[in-house]
mmCIF file of C-alpha atoms in Angstrom:
data_model
loop_
_atom_site.group_PDB
_atom_site.id
_atom_site.type_symbol
_atom_site.label_atom_id
_atom_site.label_comp_id
_atom_site.label_asym_id
_atom_site.label_seq_id
_atom_site.Cartn_x
_atom_site.Cartn_y
_atom_site.Cartn_z
ATOM 1 C CA MET P 1 80.628 -1.705 96.178
ATOM 2 C CA SER P 2 84.175 1.473 96.118
ATOM 3 C CA ILE P 3 87.432 0.711 93.649
ATOM 4 C CA ILE P 4 88.981 0.494 97.092
ATOM 5 C CA LYS P 5 87.309 -1.975 97.958
ATOM 6 C CA ARG P 6 87.503 -3.510 95.378
ATOM 7 C CA LEU P 7 90.907 -3.588 94.218
ATOM 8 C CA GLY P 8 91.558 -4.227 98.264
ATOM 9 C CA THR P 9 92.641 -2.602 100.815
ATOM 10 C CA ALA P 10 96.297 -2.058 100.891
ATOM 11 C CA ALA P 11 95.079 0.590 98.303
ATOM 12 C CA ALA P 12 93.034 2.186 100.945
ATOM 13 C CA LEU P 13 95.875 2.087 103.300
ATOM 14 C CA ALA P 14 98.305 3.456 100.206
ATOM 15 C CA VAL P 15 95.568 6.357 99.635
ATOM 16 C CA ALA P 16 95.856 6.818 103.460
ATOM 17 C CA THR P 17 99.052 7.377 103.283
ATOM 18 C CA PHE P 18 99.397 9.890 101.059
ATOM 19 C CA SER P 19 95.953 11.684 102.884
ATOM 20 C CA ALA P 20 97.964 12.008 106.006
ATOM 21 C CA ALA P 21 101.513 13.776 104.717
ATOM 22 C CA PRO P 22 100.828 16.744 105.202
ATOM 23 C CA VAL P 23 102.520 19.798 102.963
ATOM 24 C CA ALA P 24 102.063 23.233 102.176
ATOM 25 C CA ALA P 25 99.475 24.041 99.837
ATOM 26 C CA GLN P 26 101.930 26.317 97.878
ATOM 27 C CA GLY P 27 104.153 23.237 97.853
ATOM 28 C CA LEU P 28 101.645 21.290 96.621
ATOM 29 C CA PHE P 29 102.137 23.358 92.909
ATOM 30 C CA ASP P 30 106.046 23.341 93.325
ATOM 31 C CA PRO P 31 107.912 22.684 89.865
ATOM 32 C CA VAL P 32 109.366 18.912 90.256
ATOM 33 C CA VAL P 33 110.521 18.374 86.165
ATOM 34 C CA PHE P 34 110.524 21.291 83.797
ATOM 35 C CA VAL P 35 110.202 19.713 80.179
ATOM 36 C CA ASN P 36 110.699 21.647 77.288
ATOM 37 C CA ASP P 37 107.998 24.326 78.078
ATOM 38 C CA ASP P 38 105.866 23.010 79.968
ATOM 39 C CA VAL P 39 106.495 22.083 83.848
ATOM 40 C CA VAL P 40 105.090 19.171 85.663
ATOM 41 C CA THR P 41 104.227 19.820 89.810
ATOM 42 C CA GLU P 42 104.354 18.010 93.007
ATOM 43 C CA TYR P 43 100.455 17.997 92.633
ATOM 44 C CA GLU P 44 100.331 16.114 89.238
ATOM 45 C CA VAL P 45 102.744 14.055 90.735
ATOM 46 C CA GLU P 46 100.804 12.401 93.744
ATOM 47 C CA GLN P 47 97.789 12.477 92.435
ATOM 48 C CA ARG P 48 99.228 10.306 89.137
ATOM 49 C CA GLN P 49 100.773 8.567 92.327
ATOM 50 C CA ARG P 50 97.564 8.163 94.470
ATOM 51 C CA PHE P 51 95.500 6.985 91.189
ATOM 52 C CA LEU P 52 97.800 4.019 89.855
ATOM 53 C CA THR P 53 97.582 3.065 93.307
ATOM 54 C CA LEU P 54 94.011 3.416 94.178
ATOM 55 C CA LEU P 55 93.408 0.723 90.878
ATOM 56 C CA ASN P 56 96.014 -0.730 92.206
ATOM 57 C CA ALA P 57 98.314 -0.626 89.192
ATOM 58 C CA PRO P 58 102.585 -0.669 88.605
ATOM 59 C CA GLY P 59 104.452 1.756 88.246
ATOM 60 C CA SER P 60 103.159 4.580 91.433
ATOM 61 C CA SER P 61 106.150 4.676 92.833
ATOM 62 C CA ARG P 62 107.670 8.591 92.636
ATOM 63 C CA GLU P 63 110.198 8.191 90.355
ATOM 64 C CA ALA P 64 108.173 5.711 87.321
ATOM 65 C CA VAL P 65 105.813 8.482 87.583
ATOM 66 C CA ILE P 66 107.839 11.261 87.143
ATOM 67 C CA GLU P 67 108.997 9.235 84.409
ATOM 68 C CA THR P 68 105.318 8.647 82.548
ATOM 69 C CA LEU P 69 104.533 12.347 83.120
ATOM 70 C CA ILE P 70 107.790 13.095 81.204
ATOM 71 C CA ASP P 71 106.758 11.229 78.105
ATOM 72 C CA GLU P 72 103.418 12.705 78.507
ATOM 73 C CA ARG P 73 104.223 16.397 78.105
ATOM 74 C CA LEU P 74 106.159 14.863 75.062
ATOM 75 C CA ARG P 75 103.315 13.568 73.833
ATOM 76 C CA ALA P 76 101.167 16.500 74.157
ATOM 77 C CA GLN P 77 103.331 18.519 72.838
ATOM 78 C CA ALA P 78 103.757 16.077 69.960
ATOM 79 C CA ALA P 79 100.140 16.726 69.439
ATOM 80 C CA ASP P 80 99.556 19.690 69.950
ATOM 81 C CA ASP P 81 101.965 20.489 67.492
ATOM 82 C CA ALA P 82 99.911 18.397 64.409
ATOM 83 C CA GLY P 83 97.385 20.336 65.523
ATOM 84 C CA LEU P 84 95.061 17.898 67.402
ATOM 85 C CA THR P 85 92.739 17.450 69.979
ATOM 86 C CA LEU P 86 90.220 15.269 71.968
ATOM 87 C CA THR P 87 86.533 15.860 71.060
ATOM 88 C CA PRO P 88 84.413 16.032 74.248
ATOM 89 C CA GLU P 89 82.498 12.465 72.787
ATOM 90 C CA GLY P 90 85.951 11.190 72.310
ATOM 91 C CA LEU P 91 86.968 12.182 76.245
ATOM 92 C CA GLU P 92 83.813 10.530 77.253
ATOM 93 C CA ALA P 93 84.148 7.464 75.176
ATOM 94 C CA GLY P 94 87.518 7.628 76.490
ATOM 95 C CA ILE P 95 85.422 7.564 79.885
ATOM 96 C CA ALA P 96 83.085 4.989 79.918
ATOM 97 C CA GLU P 97 85.800 2.402 78.477
ATOM 98 C CA PHE P 98 87.996 3.106 81.168
ATOM 99 C CA ALA P 99 85.313 2.682 83.536
ATOM 100 C CA ALA P 100 83.638 -0.051 82.252
ATOM 101 C CA ARG P 101 87.045 -2.120 83.689
ATOM 102 C CA THR P 102 85.412 -1.665 86.953
ATOM 103 C CA ASN P 103 82.210 -2.785 86.490
ATOM 104 C CA LEU P 104 81.092 0.843 86.860
ATOM 105 C CA GLU P 105 79.268 3.726 85.395
ATOM 106 C CA PRO P 106 81.491 6.646 84.039
ATOM 107 C CA ASP P 107 79.546 9.463 87.330
ATOM 108 C CA GLU P 108 80.074 6.186 89.717
ATOM 109 C CA PHE P 109 83.630 5.905 88.260
ATOM 110 C CA ILE P 110 84.383 9.257 88.858
ATOM 111 C CA ALA P 111 82.394 9.746 91.926
ATOM 112 C CA GLN P 112 84.594 7.113 93.764
ATOM 113 C CA LEU P 113 88.097 8.523 92.980
ATOM 114 C CA GLU P 114 87.215 11.815 93.881
ATOM 115 C CA GLN P 115 85.697 10.489 97.001
ATOM 116 C CA ASN P 116 89.408 8.722 97.266
ATOM 117 C CA GLY P 117 91.236 12.310 96.950
ATOM 118 C CA VAL P 118 91.812 11.751 92.997
ATOM 119 C CA ASP P 119 89.802 14.445 90.993
ATOM 120 C CA ARG P 120 88.017 14.333 87.928
ATOM 121 C CA ALA P 121 91.348 15.989 85.991
ATOM 122 C CA THR P 122 93.782 13.993 86.851
ATOM 123 C CA LEU P 123 91.749 10.920 84.785
ATOM 124 C CA VAL P 124 91.620 14.040 82.155
ATOM 125 C CA SER P 125 94.393 14.002 81.798
ATOM 126 C CA PHE P 126 95.843 10.261 81.877
ATOM 127 C CA LEU P 127 92.612 9.859 78.486
ATOM 128 C CA SER P 128 93.704 12.816 76.907
ATOM 129 C CA VAL P 129 96.983 12.045 76.139
ATOM 130 C CA GLY P 130 96.822 8.098 75.727
ATOM 131 C CA LEU P 131 94.035 9.355 73.666
ATOM 132 C CA THR P 132 95.859 11.770 70.903
ATOM 133 C CA TRP P 133 99.015 10.244 71.009
ATOM 134 C CA ARG P 134 97.222 7.155 69.490
ATOM 135 C CA ASP P 135 95.190 9.168 66.574
ATOM 136 C CA LEU P 136 99.261 10.857 65.762
ATOM 137 C CA ILE P 137 100.781 7.728 65.746
ATOM 138 C CA ALA P 138 98.070 6.094 62.893
ATOM 139 C CA GLY P 139 98.225 9.201 61.686
ATOM 140 C CA ARG P 140 101.440 9.531 61.051
ATOM 141 C CA PHE P 141 103.046 6.503 60.321
ATOM 142 C CA GLY P 142 99.687 4.165 59.265
ATOM 143 C CA ARG P 143 99.435 4.895 55.453
ATOM 144 C CA ARG P 144 103.411 3.528 55.823
ATOM 145 C CA LEU P 145 102.703 0.679 56.810
ATOM 146 C CA GLN P 146 102.579 -2.692 54.083
ATOM 147 C CA ILE P 147 101.386 -5.633 55.644
ATOM 148 C CA SER P 148 102.022 -8.461 52.963
ATOM 149 C CA GLU P 149 100.209 -11.793 52.920
ATOM 150 C CA GLU P 150 103.611 -13.870 53.495
ATOM 151 C CA GLU P 151 103.811 -11.045 56.921
ATOM 152 C CA ILE P 152 100.973 -12.845 57.704
ATOM 153 C CA ASP P 153 101.334 -16.411 56.465
ATOM 154 C CA ARG P 154 104.493 -16.335 58.899
ATOM 155 C CA ALA P 155 102.101 -14.686 61.720
ATOM 156 C CA LEU P 156 99.623 -17.518 61.687
ATOM 157 C CA ALA P 157 102.280 -19.922 61.548
ATOM 158 C CA SER P 158 103.753 -19.213 64.043
ATOM 159 C CA SER P 159 101.275 -19.087 66.307
ATOM 160 C CA THR P 160 100.005 -22.464 65.695
ATOM 161 C CA SER P 161 103.488 -24.287 65.607
ATOM 162 C CA SER P 162 104.240 -23.934 68.697
ATOM 163 C CA GLY P 163 101.360 -26.112 70.194
ATOM 164 C CA GLY P 164 99.670 -24.439 73.459
ATOM 165 C CA ILE P 165 100.563 -24.987 76.704
ATOM 166 C CA ARG P 166 98.491 -26.242 79.396
ATOM 167 C CA VAL P 167 98.014 -25.448 83.627
ATOM 168 C CA LEU P 168 97.064 -27.541 87.215
ATOM 169 C CA VAL P 169 95.950 -24.995 89.553
ATOM 170 C CA SER P 170 94.625 -24.484 92.769
ATOM 171 C CA GLU P 171 91.583 -21.673 93.493
ATOM 172 C CA ILE P 172 90.704 -19.751 96.774
ATOM 173 C CA ILE P 173 87.183 -17.058 96.499
ATOM 174 C CA ILE P 174 86.509 -16.602 98.835
ATOM 175 C CA PRO P 175 83.271 -13.836 100.071
ATOM 176 C CA ALA P 176 84.520 -11.077 101.401
ATOM 177 C CA PRO P 177 81.619 -8.255 102.015
ATOM 178 C CA ALA P 178 82.352 -4.266 102.455
ATOM 179 C CA ASP P 179 82.420 -5.280 106.644
ATOM 180 C CA ARG P 180 84.799 -7.769 106.500
ATOM 181 C CA ARG P 181 86.889 -6.276 103.384
ATOM 182 C CA ALA P 182 89.641 -5.921 105.097
ATOM 183 C CA GLU P 183 89.884 -8.987 107.802
ATOM 184 C CA VAL P 184 89.612 -11.140 103.891
ATOM 185 C CA GLU P 185 93.091 -9.236 102.591
ATOM 186 C CA GLU P 186 94.866 -9.836 105.759
ATOM 187 C CA LEU P 187 93.515 -13.479 105.236
ATOM 188 C CA ALA P 188 94.709 -13.859 101.574
ATOM 189 C CA ARG P 189 98.583 -12.695 102.713
ATOM 190 C CA GLU P 190 98.242 -15.464 104.970
ATOM 191 C CA ILE P 191 97.308 -18.601 101.950
ATOM 192 C CA GLY P 192 99.732 -16.398 99.413
ATOM 193 C CA LEU P 193 102.459 -17.691 101.905
ATOM 194 C CA SER P 194 101.094 -20.967 101.750
ATOM 195 C CA GLN P 195 104.363 -23.522 101.182
ATOM 196 C CA SER P 196 102.857 -26.341 99.971
ATOM 197 C CA GLU P 197 99.945 -27.724 97.695
ATOM 198 C CA ALA P 198 98.658 -29.439 100.526
ATOM 199 C CA GLU P 199 98.846 -26.170 102.818
ATOM 200 C CA PHE P 200 96.950 -24.910 100.159
ATOM 201 C CA SER P 201 94.373 -27.071 100.083
ATOM 202 C CA ASP P 202 93.781 -27.184 103.517
ATOM 203 C CA TYR P 203 93.035 -22.760 103.157
ATOM 204 C CA ALA P 204 90.709 -23.842 100.665
ATOM 205 C CA ARG P 205 89.086 -26.300 102.408
ATOM 206 C CA ARG P 206 88.300 -24.078 104.945
ATOM 207 C CA PHE P 207 87.808 -20.293 103.722
ATOM 208 C CA SER P 208 86.408 -21.217 99.833
ATOM 209 C CA ALA P 209 83.089 -20.162 98.060
ATOM 210 C CA THR P 210 83.470 -22.686 95.227
ATOM 211 C CA ALA P 211 82.376 -26.149 94.060
ATOM 212 C CA SER P 212 86.559 -26.796 94.453
ATOM 213 C CA ARG P 213 86.811 -26.148 97.503
ATOM 214 C CA THR P 214 85.512 -30.312 98.788
ATOM 215 C CA SER P 215 88.320 -30.848 97.429
ATOM 216 C CA GLY P 216 91.057 -28.964 98.429
ATOM 217 C CA GLY P 217 90.631 -26.143 95.574
ATOM 218 C CA ARG P 218 91.809 -28.268 92.934
ATOM 219 C CA LEU P 219 90.995 -28.068 89.063
ATOM 220 C CA PRO P 220 91.606 -30.685 86.524
ATOM 221 C CA TRP P 221 94.033 -29.587 83.934
ATOM 222 C CA GLN P 222 92.788 -26.948 81.716
ATOM 223 C CA PRO P 223 93.911 -24.883 78.450
ATOM 224 C CA LEU P 224 95.469 -21.251 79.126
ATOM 225 C CA ALA P 225 93.499 -20.115 76.570
ATOM 226 C CA GLN P 226 90.278 -21.217 78.183
ATOM 227 C CA LEU P 227 91.168 -19.659 81.548
ATOM 228 C CA ALA P 228 90.338 -15.918 82.218
ATOM 229 C CA PRO P 229 92.191 -13.177 80.286
ATOM 230 C CA VAL P 230 93.824 -11.460 83.982
ATOM 231 C CA LEU P 231 94.812 -15.271 85.328
ATOM 232 C CA ARG P 232 96.782 -15.864 82.073
ATOM 233 C CA PRO P 233 100.289 -13.701 82.247
ATOM 234 C CA LEU P 234 99.880 -13.908 86.348
ATOM 235 C CA LEU P 235 99.982 -17.819 86.459
ATOM 236 C CA LEU P 236 103.153 -18.142 83.526
ATOM 237 C CA SER P 237 105.129 -16.073 85.799
ATOM 238 C CA LEU P 238 104.768 -18.972 88.447
ATOM 239 C CA ALA P 239 106.681 -21.621 88.820
ATOM 240 C CA PRO P 240 105.026 -25.313 90.245
ATOM 241 C CA GLY P 241 103.954 -24.365 93.604
ATOM 242 C CA ASP P 242 104.113 -20.675 93.670
ATOM 243 C CA VAL P 243 100.303 -18.808 95.105
ATOM 244 C CA THR P 244 99.275 -15.272 93.187
ATOM 245 C CA ASP P 245 99.048 -12.262 94.397
ATOM 246 C CA PRO P 246 95.290 -11.508 96.544
ATOM 247 C CA LEU P 247 93.028 -10.627 93.192
ATOM 248 C CA PRO P 248 90.577 -8.926 93.928
ATOM 249 C CA LEU P 249 87.475 -9.273 93.041
ATOM 250 C CA PRO P 250 83.782 -7.435 93.161
ATOM 251 C CA ASP P 251 82.979 -8.954 96.536
ATOM 252 C CA ALA P 252 85.699 -11.844 97.123
ATOM 253 C CA VAL P 253 88.936 -12.282 96.667
ATOM 254 C CA ALA P 254 90.754 -15.011 95.112
ATOM 255 C CA LEU P 255 94.152 -16.815 94.452
ATOM 256 C CA PHE P 256 95.608 -19.376 92.661
ATOM 257 C CA GLN P 257 98.105 -21.859 93.266
ATOM 258 C CA LEU P 258 99.923 -23.347 89.967
ATOM 259 C CA ARG P 259 100.750 -27.339 90.554
ATOM 260 C CA ASP P 260 101.797 -27.651 87.101
ATOM 261 C CA ILE P 261 102.460 -26.330 83.285
ATOM 262 C CA GLN P 262 102.826 -28.381 80.540
ATOM 263 C CA GLU P 263 103.053 -28.151 76.625
ATOM 264 C CA THR P 264 101.252 -29.637 74.230
ATOM 265 C CA SER P 265 101.595 -30.829 70.979
ATOM 266 C CA ALA P 266 97.616 -29.213 69.688
ATOM 267 C CA ALA P 267 97.314 -25.986 69.017
ATOM 268 C CA GLU P 268 96.351 -23.528 71.632
ATOM 269 C CA ARG P 269 91.988 -23.607 70.398
ATOM 270 C CA ALA P 270 91.182 -19.761 70.250
ATOM 271 C CA TYR P 271 88.110 -18.118 71.046
ATOM 272 C CA ALA P 272 86.080 -15.398 69.543
ATOM 273 C CA SER P 273 83.195 -14.877 72.290
ATOM 274 C CA VAL P 274 81.556 -16.578 75.593
ATOM 275 C CA GLU P 275 78.254 -16.952 75.943
ATOM 276 C CA TYR P 276 76.959 -16.594 79.338
ATOM 277 C CA ALA P 277 73.493 -16.141 81.244
ATOM 278 C CA ALA P 278 73.663 -14.481 85.032
ATOM 279 C CA TYR P 279 70.284 -14.988 86.911
ATOM 280 C CA TYR P 280 70.480 -13.094 90.308
ATOM 281 C CA ILE P 281 68.946 -14.426 93.287
ATOM 282 C CA PRO P 282 68.218 -12.730 96.816
ATOM 283 C CA GLY P 283 69.922 -13.710 100.061
ATOM 284 C CA GLY P 284 74.001 -14.087 98.640
ATOM 285 C CA LEU P 285 75.258 -17.317 99.825
ATOM 286 C CA SER P 286 72.339 -17.129 103.060
ATOM 287 C CA PRO P 287 71.120 -20.602 103.425
ATOM 288 C CA ALA P 288 68.277 -19.176 101.723
ATOM 289 C CA GLY P 289 69.273 -18.242 98.713
ATOM 290 C CA LEU P 290 71.502 -21.342 98.331
ATOM 291 C CA ALA P 291 68.765 -23.279 98.819
ATOM 292 C CA ALA P 292 66.855 -21.227 96.188
ATOM 293 C CA ALA P 293 69.224 -21.630 93.927
ATOM 294 C CA SER P 294 69.342 -25.758 94.935
ATOM 295 C CA ASP P 295 65.525 -25.568 93.610
ATOM 296 C CA LEU P 296 66.448 -23.474 90.245
ATOM 297 C CA ARG P 297 69.431 -25.629 89.220
ATOM 298 C CA ALA P 298 66.961 -29.346 88.769
ATOM 299 C CA GLU P 299 64.367 -27.382 86.777
ATOM 300 C CA THR P 300 67.249 -25.894 84.832
ATOM 301 C CA ASP P 301 68.825 -27.950 81.379
ATOM 302 C CA SER P 302 69.787 -24.705 79.469
ATOM 303 C CA CYS P 303 70.184 -20.556 79.749
ATOM 304 C CA ASP P 304 67.545 -20.528 77.706
ATOM 305 C CA ASP P 305 64.908 -22.156 80.761
ATOM 306 C CA LEU P 306 65.820 -18.859 81.969
ATOM 307 C CA PHE P 307 63.965 -16.868 80.558
ATOM 308 C CA ALA P 308 60.825 -18.955 81.295
ATOM 309 C CA THR P 309 62.257 -18.257 84.921
ATOM 310 C CA ALA P 310 62.815 -14.913 84.533
ATOM 311 C CA GLN P 311 59.788 -13.840 82.702
ATOM 312 C CA GLY P 312 57.533 -10.962 84.580
ATOM 313 C CA GLN P 313 60.285 -10.010 87.153
ATOM 314 C CA PRO P 314 62.026 -7.014 86.755
ATOM 315 C CA GLU P 315 64.502 -7.166 83.311
ATOM 316 C CA GLU P 316 67.460 -6.750 85.066
ATOM 317 C CA VAL P 317 67.229 -9.771 87.130
ATOM 318 C CA LEU P 318 69.019 -12.502 84.095
ATOM 319 C CA VAL P 319 71.243 -10.809 82.099
ATOM 320 C CA ARG P 320 72.854 -13.194 78.797
ATOM 321 C CA GLU P 321 75.712 -12.344 76.951
ATOM 322 C CA ALA P 322 77.748 -13.203 74.567
ATOM 323 C CA LEU P 323 81.073 -11.331 75.157
ATOM 324 C CA PRO P 324 84.843 -11.509 74.110
ATOM 325 C CA PRO P 325 86.746 -13.164 77.276
ATOM 326 C CA ALA P 326 88.877 -9.909 77.442
ATOM 327 C CA GLU P 327 85.748 -7.824 77.492
ATOM 328 C CA ILE P 328 84.484 -10.290 80.463
ATOM 329 C CA PRO P 329 84.104 -9.122 83.945
ATOM 330 C CA GLN P 330 87.346 -10.819 85.226
ATOM 331 C CA ASP P 331 85.407 -12.827 88.655
ATOM 332 C CA ILE P 332 82.791 -14.071 85.742
ATOM 333 C CA ALA P 333 85.399 -15.387 83.254
ATOM 334 C CA ILE P 334 87.474 -17.048 85.672
ATOM 335 C CA GLU P 335 83.981 -19.244 87.056
ATOM 336 C CA LEU P 336 83.181 -19.481 83.599
ATOM 337 C CA SER P 337 86.239 -20.734 82.274
ATOM 338 C CA LYS P 338 85.814 -23.735 84.502
ATOM 339 C CA LEU P 339 82.348 -24.407 83.266
ATOM 340 C CA ASP P 340 81.448 -26.709 80.382
ATOM 341 C CA PRO P 341 77.984 -25.564 78.463
ATOM 342 C CA GLY P 342 75.051 -26.289 80.139
ATOM 343 C CA GLU P 343 76.691 -26.551 83.718
ATOM 344 C CA ILE P 344 76.474 -24.210 86.275
ATOM 345 C CA SER P 345 78.797 -21.744 89.366
ATOM 346 C CA THR P 346 76.666 -20.255 92.576
ATOM 347 C CA ALA P 347 79.971 -18.973 93.804
ATOM 348 C CA LEU P 348 79.782 -15.737 93.211
ATOM 349 C CA THR P 349 78.440 -12.864 94.812
ATOM 350 C CA ARG P 350 76.341 -8.812 93.665
ATOM 351 C CA ASN P 351 75.490 -6.023 95.881
ATOM 352 C CA ASN P 352 77.672 -5.998 98.744
ATOM 353 C CA GLY P 353 77.043 -10.262 98.883
ATOM 354 C CA GLN P 354 73.170 -9.124 99.763
ATOM 355 C CA THR P 355 72.333 -11.434 95.475
ATOM 356 C CA LEU P 356 73.653 -14.366 94.629
ATOM 357 C CA VAL P 357 74.858 -14.891 90.642
ATOM 358 C CA PHE P 358 73.276 -17.840 89.301
ATOM 359 C CA LEU P 359 75.654 -18.512 86.878
ATOM 360 C CA MET P 360 75.728 -20.402 83.063
ATOM 361 C CA LEU P 361 77.839 -21.204 80.601
ATOM 362 C CA CYS P 362 75.511 -21.446 77.235
ATOM 363 C CA GLY P 363 78.810 -22.175 75.172
ATOM 364 C CA ARG P 364 81.647 -20.895 73.370
ATOM 365 C CA THR P 365 82.552 -19.756 69.717
ATOM 366 C CA ALA P 366 86.143 -20.624 68.479
ATOM 367 C CA ALA P 367 87.775 -18.125 66.100
ATOM 368 C CA VAL P 368 87.698 -20.695 63.445
ATOM 369 C CA ASN P 369 86.934 -18.394 60.126
ATOM 370 C CA GLU P 370 90.336 -18.325 57.901
ATOM 371 C CA GLU P 371 90.132 -14.715 56.984
ATOM 372 C CA VAL P 372 89.160 -13.555 60.406
ATOM 373 C CA GLU P 373 92.493 -15.434 61.456
ATOM 374 C CA ARG P 374 94.021 -13.195 58.535
ATOM 375 C CA GLU P 375 92.815 -10.423 59.639
ATOM 376 C CA ASP P 376 93.700 -10.714 63.751
ATOM 377 C CA ALA P 377 97.061 -11.277 62.249
ATOM 378 C CA ALA P 378 96.989 -8.433 60.482
ATOM 379 C CA ALA P 379 95.508 -6.885 62.757
ATOM 380 C CA ALA P 380 98.526 -7.885 64.888
ATOM 381 C CA ILE P 381 101.064 -6.596 62.620
ATOM 382 C CA ARG P 382 99.711 -3.523 62.377
ATOM 383 C CA SER P 383 99.483 -2.940 66.432
ATOM 384 C CA ARG P 384 102.861 -4.365 66.626
ATOM 385 C CA THR P 385 104.613 -2.201 64.112
ATOM 386 C CA LEU P 386 102.478 1.456 65.436
ATOM 387 C CA ASN P 387 103.929 0.595 68.601
ATOM 388 C CA ASN P 388 107.081 0.289 67.762
ATOM 389 C CA TYR P 389 107.094 3.853 65.631
ATOM 390 C CA SER P 390 105.300 5.047 68.606
ATOM 391 C CA GLU P 391 108.369 3.889 71.389
ATOM 392 C CA GLY P 392 111.061 5.015 68.119
ATOM 393 C CA TYR P 393 109.168 8.605 67.546
ATOM 394 C CA LEU P 394 109.265 9.117 71.978
ATOM 395 C CA ALA P 395 112.920 8.146 72.265
ATOM 396 C CA GLN P 396 113.578 10.949 69.277
ATOM 397 C CA LEU P 397 110.952 14.043 71.268
ATOM 398 C CA ARG P 398 113.332 13.115 74.404
ATOM 399 C CA ALA P 399 116.501 12.817 72.987
ATOM 400 C CA ASP P 400 115.789 16.179 71.460
ATOM 401 C CA ALA P 401 113.528 17.680 74.201
ATOM 402 C CA ARG P 402 115.026 20.175 77.589
ATOM 403 C CA ILE P 403 114.165 18.869 80.623
ATOM 404 C CA GLU P 404 115.401 20.062 83.365
ATOM 405 C CA THR P 405 114.331 20.320 87.129
ATOM 406 C CA PRO P 406 114.780 22.418 89.324
#
């Protein structure tokens, strides 16, 4: 599945819009802005806009992109002045990490970018500046940081004294194979205009592929910390009754409606890792695929049982992993957030809808180790402080720079 299909036809249309606007070859390399002794060209602006639009990322307007590229020139110049360069190994690691966010191998990811008009050089520039700037800030300011035990104590007290948050959510997850992606995207935009819980629930009964469709997509109260990381900021930005924008997933599109939100007296329980097993069944959501999943469900009580089922089959048929919540693929994380250990979901597919994901939650590991909590608190303080140094240093570079438009 292409990145466009992963992220929706809206991005595809935007890319097509860029491609359809003829620009003279010479004009592509005209200067847009001068930053000290460097120049930002029209080509770089259009490439970055196309790249961000393709990823469905914020800040893709022309004005925002130009400001970002100015900042990146200043960061790159500062790194050059400090003698910092990114090694080939560091660049490849950065590309691999970025590609993994779309569930693609690096070569597949780059190929999808190029097929949609984004040069590899645009990705390399985007990553290189960020990685060298991070090293520059760490080297320039990291040694100044002296985090006291009192600071860690205050951070831990602050994180636990405010209690937790729980949410009441309704969901719709619509299968979207390649030949129906545009149709599903249009339907999702229509659903996003729902004016009531009843209307949203009616859509869920008609179109959702999850087990909750029988109850109109309504889920019970859930701790916010247990939800997939991608959902937390989206839900916190909503008022009760509001619906998220369509969320593109592999082979599907999802929407969520916030029905209610409450603060609780109990502190949020953070999770260090979530362990799950995914067994892949041919046939997708067809009657044959669902029948096979039903048979497997009847004979499976725990994740360990799936090893016996997969015995003698290709290794890739069964995947069992224990990952930090932020590293779990989005669609899998969303399904796991609704499960207790030993429970199963059959709502997801892979291979353009041809393979059913028999997903089981094995267990969650709570981050309860006091020493680990203190280390995490110290790391958060360090990251926040370095980010403040970074913003201050960039502001200084901007103030001292010659930034001119032609």
